[in-house]
JSON list of C-alpha atoms in Angstrom, two decimals:
[
{"chain": "A", "resi": 1, "resn": "MET", "atom": "CA", "xyz": [-29.82, 113.94, 40.36]},
{"chain": "A", "resi": 2, "resn": "ASN", "atom": "CA", "xyz": [-26.78, 115.91, 38.94]},
{"chain": "A", "resi": 3, "resn": "ILE", "atom": "CA", "xyz": [-25.15, 118.72, 40.54]},
{"chain": "A", "resi": 4, "resn": "LYS", "atom": "CA", "xyz": [-26.56, 121.03, 38.19]},
{"chain": "A", "resi": 5, "resn": "ASN", "atom": "CA", "xyz": [-30.03, 119.97, 39.87]},
{"chain": "A", "resi": 6, "resn": "TYR", "atom": "CA", "xyz": [-28.78, 120.71, 43.15]},
{"chain": "A", "resi": 7, "resn": "ILE", "atom": "CA", "xyz": [-27.31, 124.17, 42.12]},
{"chain": "A", "resi": 8, "resn": "ALA", "atom": "CA", "xyz": [-30.30, 125.10, 40.36]},
{"chain": "A", "resi": 9, "resn": "ILE", "atom": "CA", "xyz": [-32.78, 123.95, 43.74]},
{"chain": "A", "resi": 10, "resn": "ILE", "atom": "CA", "xyz": [-30.22, 126.16, 46.06]},
{"chain": "A", "resi": 11, "resn": "ILE", "atom": "CA", "xyz": [-30.53, 129.16, 43.75]},
{"chain": "A", "resi": 12, "resn": "LEU", "atom": "CA", "xyz": [-34.29, 128.80, 43.74]},
{"chain": "A", "resi": 13, "resn": "MET", "atom": "CA", "xyz": [-34.48, 128.48, 47.68]},
{"chain": "A", "resi": 14, "resn": "ASN", "atom": "CA", "xyz": [-32.13, 131.74, 47.75]},
{"chain": "A", "resi": 15, "resn": "ALA", "atom": "CA", "xyz": [-34.39, 133.61, 45.52]},
{"chain": "A", "resi": 16, "resn": "VAL", "atom": "CA", "xyz": [-37.69, 132.73, 47.33]},
{"chain": "A", "resi": 17, "resn": "ASN", "atom": "CA", "xyz": [-35.90, 133.79, 51.02]},
{"chain": "A", "resi": 18, "resn": "CYS", "atom": "CA", "xyz": [-34.56, 137.01, 49.40]},
{"chain": "A", "resi": 19, "resn": "PHE", "atom": "CA", "xyz": [-38.07, 138.31, 48.17]},
{"chain": "A", "resi": 20, "resn": "ALA", "atom": "CA", "xyz": [-39.66, 137.84, 51.52]},
{"chain": "A", "resi": 21, "resn": "SER", "atom": "CA", "xyz": [-37.02, 139.41, 53.49]},
{"chain": "A", "resi": 22, "resn": "CYS", "atom": "CA", "xyz": [-39.68, 140.60, 56.59]},
{"chain": "A", "resi": 23, "resn": "GLY", "atom": "CA", "xyz": [-43.07, 140.78, 57.00]},
{"chain": "A", "resi": 24, "resn": "LEU", "atom": "CA", "xyz": [-46.05, 138.87, 58.94]},
{"chain": "A", "resi": 25, "resn": "GLU", "atom": "CA", "xyz": [-49.04, 136.33, 58.47]},
{"chain": "A", "resi": 26, "resn": "ASN", "atom": "CA", "xyz": [-52.21, 135.76, 59.76]},
{"chain": "A", "resi": 27, "resn": "ALA", "atom": "CA", "xyz": [-52.65, 139.64, 60.75]},
{"chain": "A", "resi": 28, "resn": "LYS", "atom": "CA", "xyz": [-55.84, 142.18, 60.50]},
{"chain": "A", "resi": 29, "resn": "VAL", "atom": "CA", "xyz": [-55.23, 145.54, 59.36]},
{"chain": "A", "resi": 30, "resn": "ILE", "atom": "CA", "xyz": [-56.30, 148.10, 62.17]},
{"chain": "A", "resi": 31, "resn": "ASP", "atom": "CA", "xyz": [-55.26, 151.33, 60.47]},
{"chain": "A", "resi": 32, "resn": "VAL", "atom": "CA", "xyz": [-54.50, 152.92, 57.14]},
{"chain": "A", "resi": 33, "resn": "HIS", "atom": "CA", "xyz": [-53.50, 156.59, 56.38]},
{"chain": "A", "resi": 34, "resn": "GLN", "atom": "CA", "xyz": [-51.70, 158.18, 53.85]},
{"chain": "A", "resi": 35, "resn": "TYR", "atom": "CA", "xyz": [-48.82, 160.87, 54.45]},
{"chain": "A", "resi": 36, "resn": "PHE", "atom": "CA", "xyz": [-48.43, 164.40, 53.03]},
{"chain": "A", "resi": 37, "resn": "ASP", "atom": "CA", "xyz": [-45.83, 162.64, 50.82]},
{"chain": "A", "resi": 38, "resn": "GLY", "atom": "CA", "xyz": [-47.89, 159.94, 49.36]},
{"chain": "A", "resi": 39, "resn": "ASN", "atom": "CA", "xyz": [-47.01, 157.40, 51.22]},
{"chain": "A", "resi": 40, "resn": "ILE", "atom": "CA", "xyz": [-49.57, 155.15, 52.61]},
{"chain": "A", "resi": 41, "resn": "PHE", "atom": "CA", "xyz": [-49.14, 153.39, 55.69]},
{"chain": "A", "resi": 42, "resn": "VAL", "atom": "CA", "xyz": [-50.76, 150.13, 57.00]},
{"chain": "A", "resi": 43, "resn": "ARG", "atom": "CA", "xyz": [-50.59, 148.91, 60.71]},
{"chain": "A", "resi": 44, "resn": "PHE", "atom": "CA", "xyz": [-51.32, 145.61, 61.71]},
{"chain": "A", "resi": 45, "resn": "ASP", "atom": "CA", "xyz": [-52.46, 144.02, 65.17]},
{"chain": "A", "resi": 46, "resn": "LYS", "atom": "CA", "xyz": [-49.25, 142.04, 65.12]},
{"chain": "A", "resi": 47, "resn": "SER", "atom": "CA", "xyz": [-45.67, 142.79, 64.87]},
{"chain": "A", "resi": 48, "resn": "THR", "atom": "CA", "xyz": [-43.60, 142.18, 61.72]},
{"chain": "A", "resi": 49, "resn": "ASN", "atom": "CA", "xyz": [-40.24, 140.71, 61.61]},
{"chain": "A", "resi": 50, "resn": "CYS", "atom": "CA", "xyz": [-38.49, 143.55, 60.14]},
{"chain": "A", "resi": 51, "resn": "ASN", "atom": "CA", "xyz": [-35.63, 145.24, 61.91]},
{"chain": "A", "resi": 52, "resn": "CYS", "atom": "CA", "xyz": [-37.44, 148.88, 61.86]},
{"chain": "A", "resi": 53, "resn": "ILE", "atom": "CA", "xyz": [-38.44, 151.12, 64.29]},
{"chain": "A", "resi": 54, "resn": "GLU", "atom": "CA", "xyz": [-42.02, 150.56, 63.37]},
{"chain": "A", "resi": 55, "resn": "LYS", "atom": "CA", "xyz": [-42.80, 147.11, 64.28]},
{"chain": "A", "resi": 56, "resn": "THR", "atom": "CA", "xyz": [-46.44, 147.10, 63.35]},
{"chain": "A", "resi": 57, "resn": "ARG", "atom": "CA", "xyz": [-46.51, 148.54, 59.97]},
{"chain": "A", "resi": 58, "resn": "LEU", "atom": "CA", "xyz": [-45.42, 148.57, 56.36]},
{"chain": "A", "resi": 59, "resn": "ALA", "atom": "CA", "xyz": [-45.99, 151.27, 53.80]},
{"chain": "A", "resi": 60, "resn": "PHE", "atom": "CA", "xyz": [-45.97, 151.97, 50.03]},
{"chain": "A", "resi": 61, "resn": "ASP", "atom": "CA", "xyz": [-46.15, 155.10, 47.57]},
{"chain": "A", "resi": 62, "resn": "SER", "atom": "CA", "xyz": [-49.52, 155.80, 46.36]},
{"chain": "A", "resi": 63, "resn": "GLY", "atom": "CA", "xyz": [-48.24, 157.07, 42.99]},
{"chain": "A", "resi": 64, "resn": "ASP", "atom": "CA", "xyz": [-46.39, 153.66, 42.28]},
{"chain": "A", "resi": 65, "resn": "PRO", "atom": "CA", "xyz": [-48.63, 151.90, 39.44]},
{"chain": "A", "resi": 66, "resn": "THR", "atom": "CA", "xyz": [-47.18, 148.82, 40.58]},
{"chain": "A", "resi": 67, "resn": "LYS", "atom": "CA", "xyz": [-49.12, 149.21, 43.99]},
{"chain": "A", "resi": 68, "resn": "GLN", "atom": "CA", "xyz": [-52.66, 149.71, 42.77]},
{"chain": "A", "resi": 69, "resn": "PHE", "atom": "CA", "xyz": [-53.33, 146.13, 43.54]},
{"chain": "A", "resi": 70, "resn": "ILE", "atom": "CA", "xyz": [-52.07, 146.18, 46.89]},
{"chain": "A", "resi": 71, "resn": "GLN", "atom": "CA", "xyz": [-53.72, 149.50, 47.66]},
{"chain": "A", "resi": 72, "resn": "SER", "atom": "CA", "xyz": [-57.16, 147.86, 46.84]},
{"chain": "A", "resi": 73, "resn": "MET", "atom": "CA", "xyz": [-56.52, 145.07, 48.74]},
{"chain": "A", "resi": 74, "resn": "VAL", "atom": "CA", "xyz": [-55.36, 146.67, 51.76]},
{"chain": "A", "resi": 75, "resn": "LEU", "atom": "CA", "xyz": [-58.83, 148.46, 51.48]},
{"chain": "A", "resi": 76, "resn": "LEU", "atom": "CA", "xyz": [-60.69, 145.57, 51.39]},
{"chain": "A", "resi": 77, "resn": "ALA", "atom": "CA", "xyz": [-59.02, 143.90, 54.08]},
{"chain": "A", "resi": 78, "resn": "PHE", "atom": "CA", "xyz": [-59.56, 146.92, 56.44]},
{"chain": "A", "resi": 79, "resn": "ALA", "atom": "CA", "xyz": [-63.17, 146.76, 55.43]},
{"chain": "A", "resi": 80, "resn": "SER", "atom": "CA", "xyz": [-63.63, 143.24, 55.77]},
{"chain": "A", "resi": 81, "resn": "ASN", "atom": "CA", "xyz": [-61.71, 142.51, 59.03]},
{"chain": "A", "resi": 82, "resn": "SER", "atom": "CA", "xyz": [-59.75, 139.77, 57.00]},
{"chain": "A", "resi": 83, "resn": "ASN", "atom": "CA", "xyz": [-56.62, 137.92, 58.06]},
{"chain": "A", "resi": 84, "resn": "VAL", "atom": "CA", "xyz": [-53.72, 139.03, 55.70]},
{"chain": "A", "resi": 85, "resn": "THR", "atom": "CA", "xyz": [-49.90, 138.27, 54.74]},
{"chain": "A", "resi": 86, "resn": "ALA", "atom": "CA", "xyz": [-47.75, 140.84, 53.96]},
{"chain": "A", "resi": 87, "resn": "TYR", "atom": "CA", "xyz": [-44.00, 141.11, 53.17]},
{"chain": "A", "resi": 88, "resn": "SER", "atom": "CA", "xyz": [-41.33, 143.57, 52.20]},
{"chain": "A", "resi": 89, "resn": "SER", "atom": "CA", "xyz": [-38.61, 142.21, 49.90]},
{"chain": "A", "resi": 90, "resn": "SER", "atom": "CA", "xyz": [-36.17, 144.42, 51.29]},
{"chain": "A", "resi": 91, "resn": "THR", "atom": "CA", "xyz": [-34.46, 144.54, 55.20]},
{"chain": "A", "resi": 92, "resn": "GLU", "atom": "CA", "xyz": [-34.35, 148.34, 55.00]},
{"chain": "A", "resi": 93, "resn": "CYS", "atom": "CA", "xyz": [-36.32, 150.67, 56.48]},
{"chain": "A", "resi": 94, "resn": "SER", "atom": "CA", "xyz": [-36.75, 153.12, 53.69]},
{"chain": "A", "resi": 95, "resn": "VAL", "atom": "CA", "xyz": [-39.99, 154.81, 54.13]},
{"chain": "A", "resi": 96, "resn": "HIS", "atom": "CA", "xyz": [-39.23, 157.73, 56.47]},
{"chain": "A", "resi": 97, "resn": "GLY", "atom": "CA", "xyz": [-36.44, 155.80, 57.75]},
{"chain": "A", "resi": 98, "resn": "ASN", "atom": "CA", "xyz": [-38.53, 153.57, 59.94]},
{"chain": "A", "resi": 99, "resn": "THR", "atom": "CA", "xyz": [-41.08, 151.47, 58.36]},
{"chain": "A", "resi": 100, "resn": "ALA", "atom": "CA", "xyz": [-40.24, 148.94, 55.49]},
{"chain": "A", "resi": 101, "resn": "VAL", "atom": "CA", "xyz": [-41.79, 148.96, 51.87]},
{"chain": "A", "resi": 102, "resn": "LEU", "atom": "CA", "xyz": [-44.90, 146.78, 51.76]},
{"chain": "A", "resi": 103, "resn": "ASP", "atom": "CA", "xyz": [-44.21, 144.63, 48.39]},
{"chain": "A", "resi": 104, "resn": "TYR", "atom": "CA", "xyz": [-46.33, 141.68, 48.72]},
{"chain": "A", "resi": 105, "resn": "PHE", "atom": "CA", "xyz": [-49.93, 141.23, 50.16]},
{"chain": "A", "resi": 106, "resn": "ARG", "atom": "CA", "xyz": [-52.50, 138.79, 50.43]},
{"chain": "A", "resi": 107, "resn": "VAL", "atom": "CA", "xyz": [-55.86, 138.61, 51.76]},
{"chain": "A", "resi": 108, "resn": "LEU", "atom": "CA", "xyz": [-56.87, 135.18, 53.49]},
{"chain": "A", "resi": 109, "resn": "LYS", "atom": "CA", "xyz": [-60.58, 134.34, 53.54]}
]
């Protein structure tokens, strides 16, 4: 393996680590609510590893068309009591200054 391959592998590993900055795995959605400003807050039965005041929730803007799938999957997970994986791609607590943005959501069987 040459140096270019090693560099490519390092870049790829960093890209994966950068995407999933914080979140949780094998958790259940225990509460979903929409705030007056359109943000949807999803609360879990476990704490995230995000450096936010609100450790057990992530949030997203209901008006963001890229979040329609996440919105559907959150409601499905809540109704079915399924385990989920959820991540934020940012370490910032940009929603109301205390909650990380929900960017990745997966429902587990």
